[in-house]
Amino acid sequence: MSPNKFRKLKREFYKRNLLEVTKNLLGKIFVVQGEHFKLSGKIVEVEAYHGEHDEASHAFRGKTKRNEVMFWEGGYLYVYFTYGAHYCANVVVGKKDEGQAVLIRAIEPMEGIDKMKINRFEGRSIKDMSLLNLTNGPGKVCKAFGLNKMHNGIDLTKNHIFILNQPNLKKNEIGISRRIGISKSVDLKWRFFIKDNPYISRK
DNA sequence: CCACGGATTGGCT
DNA sequence: GCCAATCCGTGGA
């Protein structure tokens, strides 16, 4: 067994510098382990949200009931509801009270694809039910992996929802851009994605 | 107390 | 490319 390759990321991984953790999360394996099923996929697109100096961050105006998990120490899942319809999942980063998180924007599906398709498409009339349309957006990721407000605050170092280690990507394998869908702090280039990966939400 | 708008999505002009 | 759907946390009055 290689020592780290398939091991769960530990608390220390998440408590480091925000942008380092954000880039290091690319290529890692996100896992939801149920009693009778397992869903997993490779993280291919992420965005960083800082606690200070970042007006687009939920944490910018301080702690509230909604965003309190963002102020926990790194390694917890922050799930919030938006646009009256969608959930978005974030990995909390840094030390307690820093208010930093990484939004998981897209995943390349690996295990449990049939169940993901049921989660995401069943009971809705969606024309494009292809694999490429399964998890290529933050709301889609939550739908496919069955994430909702019940999972807000889940500890990623435990056995239900966690992230498996993989080698860090090389610099030239990572694409960088402005973040998507925000109206403040729009110039920060804090979106990172795996270049040429077909499962990202957009170019 | 109430109006606003959002870290989105999907379908249509 | 454009826009409506749809809920509720947040913040101003």
Coordinates of N, CA, C and O in Angstrom, one line a residue, chain A residues 36-182:
Chain A
H36 N -25.6 1.2 2.1 CA -25.8 0.2 1.1 C -25.3 0.7 -0.3 O -25.7 0.2 -1.3
F37 N -24.6 1.9 -0.3 CA -24.2 2.4 -1.6 C -23.0 3.3 -1.4 O -22.7 3.7 -0.2
K38 N -22.3 3.5 -2.4 CA -21.1 4.4 -2.4 C -21.1 5.3 -3.6 O -21.3 4.8 -4.8
L39 N -21.0 6.6 -3.4 CA -20.9 7.5 -4.6 C -19.6 8.2 -4.5 O -19.1 8.6 -3.4
S40 N -18.9 8.3 -5.6 CA -17.6 8.9 -5.6 C -17.3 9.6 -7.0 O -17.9 9.2 -8.0
G41 N -16.4 10.5 -7.0 CA -15.9 11.2 -8.2 C -14.8 12.1 -8.0 O -14.5 12.4 -6.8
K42 N -14.1 12.4 -9.0 CA -12.9 13.3 -9.0 C -13.3 14.7 -9.0 O -14.1 15.2 -9.9
I43 N -12.8 15.5 -8.1 CA -13.0 17.0 -8.1 C -12.3 17.6 -9.2 O -11.1 17.5 -9.3
V44 N -13.0 18.3 -10.1 CA -12.4 18.9 -11.3 C -12.5 20.4 -11.4 O -11.9 21.0 -12.2
E45 N -13.3 21.0 -10.5 CA -13.5 22.5 -10.5 C -13.9 23.0 -9.1 O -14.8 22.4 -8.5
V46 N -13.2 24.0 -8.7 CA -13.4 24.6 -7.3 C -13.3 26.1 -7.4 O -12.7 26.7 -8.3
E47 N -13.8 26.7 -6.3 CA -13.6 28.2 -6.1 C -13.3 28.5 -4.7 O -13.9 27.9 -3.8
A48 N -12.4 29.4 -4.4 CA -12.1 29.8 -3.1 C -12.9 31.0 -2.6 O -13.1 31.9 -3.4
Y49 N -13.3 31.0 -1.4 CA -14.0 32.1 -0.7 C -13.4 32.4 0.6 O -13.3 31.6 1.5
H50 N -12.9 33.7 0.7 CA -12.1 34.1 1.8 C -13.1 34.7 2.9 O -14.2 35.1 2.5
G51 N -12.6 34.8 4.1 CA -13.4 35.4 5.1 C -13.4 36.9 5.1 O -14.4 37.6 5.4
E52 N -12.2 37.5 4.8 CA -12.1 39.0 4.8 C -11.7 39.4 3.4 O -11.2 38.6 2.6
H53 N -11.8 40.6 3.1 CA -11.4 41.2 1.8 C -12.1 40.6 0.6 O -11.6 40.7 -0.5
D54 N -13.1 39.8 0.8 CA -13.8 39.1 -0.3 C -15.3 39.3 -0.1 O -16.0 38.6 0.6
E55 N -15.8 40.3 -0.8 CA -17.2 40.7 -0.6 C -18.2 39.7 -1.2 O -19.3 39.7 -0.8
A56 N -17.7 38.8 -2.0 CA -18.6 37.7 -2.6 C -18.8 36.6 -1.6 O -19.6 35.8 -1.8
S57 N -18.0 36.6 -0.5 CA -18.0 35.4 0.4 C -19.2 35.6 1.4 O -19.5 36.7 1.9
H58 N -19.9 34.5 1.7 CA -20.9 34.5 2.7 C -20.4 35.0 4.1 O -21.1 35.5 4.9
A59 N -19.1 34.8 4.3 CA -18.5 35.1 5.6 C -18.1 36.6 5.7 O -17.8 37.0 6.8
F60 N -18.2 37.3 4.6 CA -17.7 38.7 4.6 C -18.4 39.6 5.7 O -17.8 40.4 6.3
R61 N -19.7 39.4 5.9 CA -20.4 40.2 6.8 C -20.5 39.6 8.2 O -21.3 40.0 9.0
G62 N -19.6 38.7 8.5 CA -19.6 38.1 9.8 C -20.5 36.8 9.9 O -21.2 36.4 9.0
K63 N -20.4 36.3 11.1 CA -21.1 35.0 11.4 C -22.6 35.2 11.5 O -23.1 36.1 12.1
T64 N -23.4 34.3 10.8 CA -24.8 34.3 11.0 C -25.2 32.9 11.1 O -24.4 32.0 11.0
K65 N -26.5 32.7 11.4 CA -27.0 31.3 11.5 C -26.7 30.5 10.3 O -26.4 29.3 10.4
R66 N -26.9 31.1 9.1 CA -26.7 30.4 7.9 C -25.3 30.0 7.7 O -25.0 28.8 7.3
N67 N -24.4 30.9 7.9 CA -23.0 30.6 7.5 C -22.1 30.2 8.6 O -20.8 30.1 8.4
E68 N -22.6 29.9 9.8 CA -21.7 29.6 10.9 C -20.7 28.5 10.7 O -19.6 28.6 11.2
V69 N -21.1 27.5 9.9 CA -20.2 26.4 9.7 C -18.9 26.9 9.0 O -17.8 26.3 9.2
M70 N -19.0 27.9 8.2 CA -17.8 28.5 7.5 C -16.8 28.9 8.5 O -15.6 29.1 8.2
F71 N -17.2 29.2 9.7 CA -16.3 29.7 10.7 C -15.7 28.6 11.6 O -14.9 28.9 12.5
W72 N -16.1 27.4 11.4 CA -15.5 26.3 12.1 C -14.1 26.1 11.6 O -13.7 26.7 10.6
E73 N -13.3 25.2 12.2 CA -12.0 24.9 11.7 C -12.1 24.1 10.4 O -13.2 23.5 10.1
G74 N -11.1 24.0 9.6 CA -11.1 23.3 8.4 C -11.5 21.8 8.5 O -11.3 21.2 9.5
G75 N -12.1 21.3 7.4 CA -12.4 19.9 7.3 C -13.9 19.5 7.6 O -14.2 18.4 7.9
Y76 N -14.8 20.6 7.6 CA -16.2 20.3 7.7 C -16.9 20.7 6.4 O -16.3 21.5 5.6
L77 N -18.1 20.2 6.2 CA -18.8 20.5 5.0 C -19.8 21.6 5.3 O -20.6 21.5 6.2
Y78 N -19.8 22.7 4.5 CA -20.8 23.8 4.6 C -21.7 23.7 3.4 O -21.3 23.9 2.2
V79 N -23.0 23.4 3.6 CA -24.0 23.3 2.6 C -25.0 24.3 2.7 O -25.6 24.5 3.8
Y80 N -25.3 25.1 1.7 CA -26.3 26.1 1.8 C -27.3 26.0 0.6 O -27.0 25.4 -0.4
F81 N -28.4 26.7 0.8 CA -29.5 26.6 -0.1 C -29.6 28.0 -0.8 O -29.5 29.0 -0.2
T82 N -29.8 27.9 -2.1 CA -29.8 29.2 -2.9 C -30.8 29.2 -4.1 O -31.2 28.1 -4.5
Y83 N -31.2 30.3 -4.5 CA -32.1 30.5 -5.7 C -33.4 29.7 -5.5 O -34.0 29.3 -6.5
G84 N -33.8 29.5 -4.3 CA -35.0 28.8 -4.0 C -35.1 27.4 -4.5 O -36.2 26.8 -4.6
A85 N -33.9 26.8 -4.9 CA -34.0 25.5 -5.6 C -32.8 24.7 -5.4 O -32.9 23.4 -5.4
H86 N -31.6 25.2 -5.2 CA -30.4 24.5 -5.3 C -29.6 24.5 -4.0 O -29.6 25.5 -3.3
Y87 N -28.8 23.4 -3.7 CA -27.9 23.4 -2.7 C -26.5 23.5 -3.3 O -26.2 23.0 -4.4
C88 N -25.5 24.1 -2.5 CA -24.1 24.1 -2.9 C -23.3 23.6 -1.8 O -23.6 23.9 -0.6
A89 N -22.3 22.9 -2.1 CA -21.4 22.2 -1.0 C -20.0 22.9 -1.0 O -19.4 23.1 -2.1
N90 N -19.6 23.2 0.1 CA -18.2 23.8 0.3 C -17.4 23.0 1.3 O -18.0 22.4 2.3
V91 N -16.1 23.0 1.2 CA -15.2 22.4 2.1 C -14.7 23.6 3.0 O -14.1 24.5 2.4
V92 N -14.9 23.5 4.3 CA -14.3 24.6 5.1 C -12.8 24.5 5.3 O -12.3 23.3 5.4
V93 N -12.1 25.6 5.2 CA -10.7 25.6 5.2 C -10.1 26.6 6.3 O -10.8 27.6 6.6
G94 N -9.0 26.3 6.8 CA -8.3 27.2 7.7 C -8.6 26.9 9.1 O -9.1 25.9 9.5
K95 N -8.2 27.9 10.0 CA -8.4 27.7 11.4 C -9.8 28.2 11.8 O -10.5 28.9 11.1
K96 N -10.2 27.9 13.0 CA -11.4 28.3 13.6 C -11.6 29.9 13.5 O -10.6 30.6 13.7
D97 N -12.8 30.3 13.1 CA -13.1 31.7 13.0 C -12.5 32.5 11.8 O -12.7 33.7 11.7
E98 N -11.9 31.8 10.9 CA -11.3 32.4 9.7 C -12.4 32.6 8.7 O -12.3 33.6 7.8
G99 N -13.4 31.8 8.6 CA -14.5 31.9 7.6 C -14.1 31.7 6.2 O -14.5 32.4 5.3
Q100 N -13.3 30.7 5.9 CA -12.9 30.4 4.6 C -13.5 29.0 4.1 O -13.6 28.1 4.9
A101 N -13.7 29.0 2.8 CA -14.3 27.7 2.3 C -14.0 27.6 0.8 O -13.8 28.6 0.1
V102 N -14.1 26.4 0.3 CA -13.9 26.1 -1.1 C -15.2 25.5 -1.6 O -15.7 24.5 -1.2
L103 N -15.8 26.2 -2.6 CA -17.0 25.7 -3.3 C -16.6 24.6 -4.3 O -15.8 24.7 -5.1
I104 N -17.3 23.4 -4.2 CA -17.1 22.3 -5.1 C -18.0 22.6 -6.3 O -19.2 22.4 -6.2
R105 N -17.5 23.0 -7.5 CA -18.3 23.3 -8.6 C -18.5 22.2 -9.6 O -19.5 22.2 -10.3
A106 N -17.6 21.2 -9.7 CA -17.8 20.1 -10.6 C -17.0 18.9 -10.3 O -15.9 19.1 -9.7
I107 N -17.6 17.8 -10.6 CA -16.9 16.5 -10.2 C -17.0 15.6 -11.4 O -18.0 15.6 -12.2
E108 N -16.0 14.8 -11.7 CA -16.1 13.7 -12.7 C -16.6 12.4 -12.0 O -15.9 11.9 -11.2
P109 N -17.8 12.0 -12.4 CA -18.4 10.8 -11.7 C -17.5 9.6 -11.8 O -16.9 9.3 -12.9
M110 N -17.4 8.8 -10.8 CA -16.6 7.5 -10.8 C -17.5 6.3 -10.4 O -17.9 5.5 -11.2
E111 N -17.8 6.2 -9.1 CA -18.6 5.1 -8.6 C -20.0 5.5 -8.2 O -20.3 6.6 -7.8
G112 N -21.0 4.6 -8.4 CA -22.4 4.9 -8.1 C -23.1 5.8 -9.1 O -24.0 6.5 -8.7
I113 N -22.7 5.7 -10.3 CA -23.3 6.6 -11.4 C -24.8 6.3 -11.5 O -25.5 7.3 -11.7
D114 N -25.2 5.1 -11.5 CA -26.6 4.8 -11.6 C -27.4 5.5 -10.6 O -28.5 6.1 -10.8
K115 N -27.0 5.4 -9.3 CA -27.7 6.1 -8.2 C -27.6 7.6 -8.3 O -28.6 8.3 -8.1
M116 N -26.5 8.1 -8.8 CA -26.4 9.6 -9.0 C -27.4 10.0 -10.1 O -28.1 11.1 -9.9
K117 N -27.6 9.2 -11.1 CA -28.5 9.6 -12.1 C -30.0 9.6 -11.6 O -30.8 10.5 -11.9
I118 N -30.3 8.6 -10.7 CA -31.6 8.6 -10.1 C -31.8 9.9 -9.2 O -32.8 10.6 -9.3
N119 N -30.8 10.2 -8.4 CA -30.8 11.3 -7.5 C -31.1 12.6 -8.3 O -31.9 13.5 -7.9
R120 N -30.4 12.7 -9.4 CA -30.4 14.0 -10.1 C -31.5 14.1 -11.1 O -32.1 15.2 -11.3
F121 N -31.9 13.0 -11.8 CA -32.9 13.2 -12.9 C -34.3 12.6 -12.6 O -35.3 13.1 -13.2
E122 N -34.4 11.7 -11.6 CA -35.7 11.1 -11.4 C -36.8 12.1 -10.9 O -36.5 12.9 -10.0
G123 N -38.0 12.0 -11.5 CA -39.0 12.9 -11.1 C -38.9 14.3 -11.7 O -39.8 15.1 -11.4
R124 N -38.0 14.5 -12.5 CA -37.9 15.8 -13.2 C -37.8 15.5 -14.7 O -37.5 14.4 -15.1
S125 N -38.2 16.5 -15.5 CA -38.2 16.3 -16.9 C -37.0 17.1 -17.5 O -37.1 18.3 -17.9
I126 N -35.9 16.5 -17.5 CA -34.6 17.1 -18.0 C -34.3 16.4 -19.3 O -34.2 15.2 -19.4
K127 N -34.0 17.2 -20.3 CA -33.8 16.7 -21.7 C -32.4 16.0 -21.7 O -32.3 14.9 -22.3
D128 N -31.4 16.7 -21.2 CA -30.0 16.1 -21.3 C -29.7 15.3 -20.0 O -29.4 15.8 -19.0
M129 N -29.9 14.0 -20.1 CA -29.6 13.1 -19.0 C -28.2 12.4 -19.2 O -28.0 11.3 -18.7
S130 N -27.3 13.0 -20.0 CA -26.0 12.4 -20.2 C -25.1 12.5 -19.0 O -25.3 13.3 -18.1
L131 N -24.1 11.7 -19.1 CA -23.1 11.7 -18.0 C -22.4 13.0 -17.8 O -22.1 13.5 -16.7
L132 N -22.2 13.7 -19.0 CA -21.6 15.0 -18.9 C -22.4 16.1 -18.2 O -21.9 17.1 -17.8
N133 N -23.7 15.8 -18.1 CA -24.6 16.8 -17.5 C -25.0 16.4 -16.1 O -25.9 16.9 -15.5
L134 N -24.3 15.4 -15.5 CA -24.6 14.8 -14.2 C -24.1 15.7 -13.0 O -24.9 16.0 -12.1
T135 N -22.9 16.1 -13.1 CA -22.3 16.8 -11.9 C -21.4 18.0 -12.4 O -20.4 18.3 -11.7
N136 N -21.8 18.6 -13.5 CA -21.0 19.8 -14.0 C -21.5 21.1 -13.5 O -21.8 22.0 -14.3
G137 N -21.7 21.3 -12.2 CA -22.2 22.5 -11.7 C -22.4 22.3 -10.2 O -22.7 21.1 -9.8
P138 N -22.3 23.3 -9.3 CA -22.4 23.1 -7.9 C -23.7 22.6 -7.4 O -23.8 21.7 -6.5
G139 N -24.8 23.0 -8.0 CA -26.1 22.5 -7.7 C -26.3 21.1 -8.1 O -26.9 20.3 -7.5
K140 N -25.8 20.8 -9.3 CA -25.9 19.4 -9.9 C -25.1 18.4 -9.0 O -25.5 17.3 -8.8
V141 N -23.9 18.9 -8.5 CA -23.1 18.0 -7.7 C -23.9 17.6 -6.4 O -24.0 16.4 -6.1
C142 N -24.6 18.6 -5.8 CA -25.3 18.3 -4.6 C -26.5 17.3 -4.9 O -26.8 16.4 -4.1
K143 N -27.2 17.6 -6.0 CA -28.3 16.8 -6.4 C -27.9 15.3 -6.6 O -28.5 14.4 -6.1
A144 N -26.8 15.1 -7.4 CA -26.4 13.8 -7.7 C -25.8 13.0 -6.5 O -26.1 11.8 -6.4
F145 N -25.1 13.8 -5.6 CA -24.6 13.1 -4.4 C -25.6 13.1 -3.2 O -25.3 12.6 -2.1
G146 N -26.8 13.6 -3.5 CA -27.8 13.6 -2.4 C -27.5 14.5 -1.2 O -27.9 14.3 -0.1
L147 N -26.8 15.6 -1.5 CA -26.4 16.5 -0.4 C -27.5 17.6 -0.2 O -28.0 18.2 -1.2
N148 N -27.9 17.9 1.1 CA -28.8 18.9 1.4 C -28.5 19.5 2.8 O -27.4 19.2 3.3
K149 N -29.4 20.3 3.3 CA -29.1 21.0 4.6 C -28.8 20.0 5.7 O -28.1 20.4 6.7
M150 N -29.3 18.8 5.6 CA -28.9 17.8 6.6 C -27.4 17.6 6.8 O -26.9 17.2 7.8
H151 N -26.7 17.8 5.7 CA -25.3 17.5 5.7 C -24.5 18.7 6.0 O -23.2 18.7 6.0
N152 N -25.1 19.8 6.3 CA -24.4 21.0 6.7 C -23.7 20.8 8.0 O -24.3 20.4 9.0
G153 N -22.4 21.0 8.1 CA -21.6 20.8 9.3 C -21.1 19.4 9.5 O -20.5 19.0 10.5
I154 N -21.2 18.5 8.5 CA -20.7 17.1 8.6 C -19.1 17.2 8.6 O -18.5 18.0 7.9
D155 N -18.6 16.3 9.5 CA -17.1 16.3 9.6 C -16.5 15.4 8.5 O -16.8 14.2 8.4
L156 N -15.7 16.0 7.7 CA -15.1 15.2 6.5 C -14.0 14.3 6.9 O -13.4 13.6 6.1
T157 N -13.6 14.3 8.2 CA -12.6 13.3 8.6 C -13.2 12.1 9.2 O -12.5 11.2 9.7
K158 N -14.5 12.0 9.1 CA -15.2 10.8 9.6 C -15.6 9.9 8.4 O -15.1 10.1 7.3
N159 N -16.5 8.9 8.6 CA -16.7 7.8 7.7 C -17.9 8.0 6.7 O -18.1 7.1 5.9
H160 N -18.7 9.0 6.8 CA -19.8 9.1 5.9 C -19.5 9.9 4.7 O -19.6 9.4 3.6
I161 N -19.0 11.1 4.8 CA -18.6 11.9 3.7 C -17.2 12.3 3.9 O -16.8 12.9 4.9
F162 N -16.3 12.1 2.9 CA -14.9 12.4 3.1 C -14.2 12.5 1.7 O -14.9 12.4 0.7
I163 N -13.0 12.9 1.7 CA -12.2 13.1 0.5 C -10.9 12.2 0.5 O -10.2 12.3 1.5
L164 N -10.7 11.5 -0.5 CA -9.5 10.6 -0.6 C -8.4 11.3 -1.2 O -8.5 12.0 -2.2
N165 N -7.2 11.1 -0.6 CA -6.0 11.8 -1.2 C -5.6 11.2 -2.6 O -5.9 10.1 -2.9
Q166 N -5.0 12.1 -3.4 CA -4.4 11.7 -4.7 C -3.3 12.7 -4.9 O -3.2 13.7 -4.2
P167 N -2.4 12.4 -5.8 CA -1.2 13.3 -6.0 C -1.7 14.7 -6.4 O -2.7 14.8 -7.1
N168 N -1.0 15.7 -5.9 CA -1.4 17.1 -6.4 C -1.1 17.2 -7.9 O -0.2 16.6 -8.4
L169 N -1.9 18.0 -8.5 CA -1.7 18.3 -10.0 C -0.5 19.2 -10.2 O -0.1 20.0 -9.3
K170 N 0.1 19.1 -11.4 CA 1.2 20.0 -11.7 C 0.5 21.3 -12.1 O -0.6 21.4 -12.5
K171 N 1.3 22.4 -12.0 CA 0.9 23.7 -12.3 C 0.2 23.8 -13.7 O -0.8 24.5 -13.8
N172 N 0.9 23.2 -14.6 CA 0.4 23.4 -16.0 C -0.8 22.5 -16.3 O -1.3 22.6 -17.4
E173 N -1.3 21.8 -15.3 CA -2.5 21.0 -15.5 C -3.8 21.8 -15.0 O -4.9 21.3 -15.1
I174 N -3.5 22.9 -14.3 CA -4.6 23.7 -13.6 C -4.9 24.9 -14.4 O -4.0 25.7 -14.7
G175 N -6.2 25.1 -14.7 CA -6.7 26.3 -15.3 C -7.2 27.3 -14.2 O -7.6 26.8 -13.2
I176 N -7.0 28.6 -14.5 CA -7.4 29.6 -13.5 C -8.3 30.6 -14.2 O -8.1 31.0 -15.3
S177 N -9.3 31.1 -13.4 CA -10.2 32.1 -14.0 C -10.9 32.9 -12.9 O -10.7 32.6 -11.7
R178 N -11.7 33.9 -13.3 CA -12.5 34.6 -12.3 C -13.6 33.6 -11.8 O -13.9 32.7 -12.5
R179 N -14.2 33.9 -10.7 CA -15.3 33.1 -10.2 C -16.6 33.3 -10.9 O -16.8 34.4 -11.5
I180 N -17.5 32.3 -10.9 CA -18.7 32.4 -11.7 C -19.9 32.8 -10.8 O -20.0 32.3 -9.7
G181 N -20.8 33.6 -11.4 CA -22.1 33.8 -10.8 C -22.1 34.8 -9.6 O -23.1 34.9 -8.9
I182 N -21.0 35.6 -9.4 CA -21.0 36.5 -8.3 C -21.0 38.0 -8.9 O -20.8 38.2 -10.1

